[in-house]
């Protein structure tokens, strides 16, 4: 064996003390046996012992998973609790009354007893009529609870059973809608929180619980029924009752209540004006709910099912048990069936037979509209919005939205009894007209229209009529407050004679020549004037003005100023205007009498200022306010339809100016008043038909130069009132157009508002004197004057004593003989 292949055994030699003792042979044999058995046990265990090991292994895993799930659920529960508590902790502190007021503005007036009466409630979207719960029939309340929330009087704001059902459906179908109680619907309506999320639903639940803790069930029902939408412009049960049935809520039947209750789930789909079939289906469903829940008896149920509900507007279809014959007429549809049914509409018969003995198309509006306010309220709202826009520095449209939704409260100056009567008078065309074409539609430009305005002497508008015939809706065109038209000769006393008297340029009896002057023709182009106009090529002038219904250039005679007013003589008015001055007269109209539509270029001229041919004109309200000066001692008060407007916090934002402004002296006003008395008092005055028995009346007629407008301004000791007629497109009014005498219509209206049996006279101004004057000269009469009359004079401008020979030549010798040039 080689050296490298030798096996060498290394033996460690321990210390002697560490050497083990020699073991017996028997012990070695036993250990060997034990080792073999141990090996056997290790490698030859039983089957059951192995199964137990597996179970212990998987049991450990399962317990670990369970512990993880429990821990996870705890975390989720804590997170969910925190999430929910966010909604629970956010309080829902709402005052239902304040919620109502926050979107509505109110308009009040005083009745004959001096008590405030609500005339109009205006909301952001439309006119919403609030109805107290005690004014809502029980069967109407039952209809809504039966359909929308049958356990309303049992739950605390949330119907947990319905909520659980909806939640389950939401989990499996991803839906989140449905199941809301009436309280929850009210919450959603108030907050406008309509997100389609589970978070919104949780907020809604907690808010509903909070609301129920604060209010009674009937408080919640009242607010709910007055806020919900019913389709179209109908928001709230009060508006819906009228919108669909033309009724107030207390008049609703069981069937009508059921129909309304059926609409609210989906107003567009169940609106009878949109889908009559769906509406009927929902009505029957609502009745079934009421019957099954014990709200109505079998007889009531069957009667309601059979009721043929009559709607305010025409409906299409027979689902409610009848055919609405108005439908085709309303929409202008002609069918073969309607032709064959003997409907007079489709036959060649007079309109009177179609519409009834006392009916006509003219002045009657047949469209779909709601009239919830009178002419006065229209004008008042327009003035309020205009003034609000100016105060806030915003547009008219924005101001209108602000008023409708800003919670304002307005108080009007209207005399409710006068307004009601005036509205009735003007709804009847025969008040203003002798005849008219009944076949013309109400909006025809060939129907004469008119307006009337009554004021006191402190600027308070008391009553107005904005048109002849039926009022065609709310906030429609108002001819009393919005129509700017010519005022004709009614301008003469207010900017001409009264100013001339106030400036001591004329007196009551000053004699003035009835003769035309001359006007520069170059301003109007050449070739326009024929021989009848008195055109002179040398001076390039024509004779102007002419008197109404008179040919020629005036008589050349001299007449007192009061007579010129009585006869409305244009020739003398022009001569007086020359004395006053164009700029003076213009400024007086604009600055002292509130005329707001003047043209500062074209209206500073003789035709506009002397005869009323203004470029634009004035509203009837403006004209009436200007005439108050002649009855109250010379003070001008801006015309107001309202006295005060408060904001939602009770702060005055708009207020009537009651201070007034001195327009002319009280003595000048009284003298002009006496001039106007001659217009009415004398049997040959143009306003003689305006007399009111024992009540003194002064006035002035007016005719636009182009015959487009006719007017009468009249004053009594209590009231000043103006009346105007015109076509809406201002074309010429002819003598045979069927209109009644202006002063006579004025009388027929005002006789309703004054006691004609009790003497009433204007109070003389103490700073004036009544003295006889000579009719030949207009000067103070002496014993030598053969003919005298009483005149009225300012103490500072009394005429001199007459020294005439009374041969009729006095003014021919003392007046200027040249023809005046009006430039």
PDB file of C-alpha atoms in Angstrom, residues 475 498 541 568 650 675:
ATOM      1  CA  UNK A 475     -97.863  92.367 -16.711  1.00  0.00           C
ATOM      2  CA  UNK A 498    -100.208 128.884 -16.668  1.00  0.00           C
ATOM      3  CA  UNK A 541     -92.562 130.966 -44.909  1.00  0.00           C
ATOM      4  CA  UNK A 568    -108.482 125.467 -27.746  1.00  0.00           C
ATOM      5  CA  UNK A 650     -87.715  94.994   7.017  1.00  0.00           C
ATOM      6  CA  UNK A 675    -109.838 129.299 -17.238  1.00  0.00           C
TER       7      UNK A 675
END
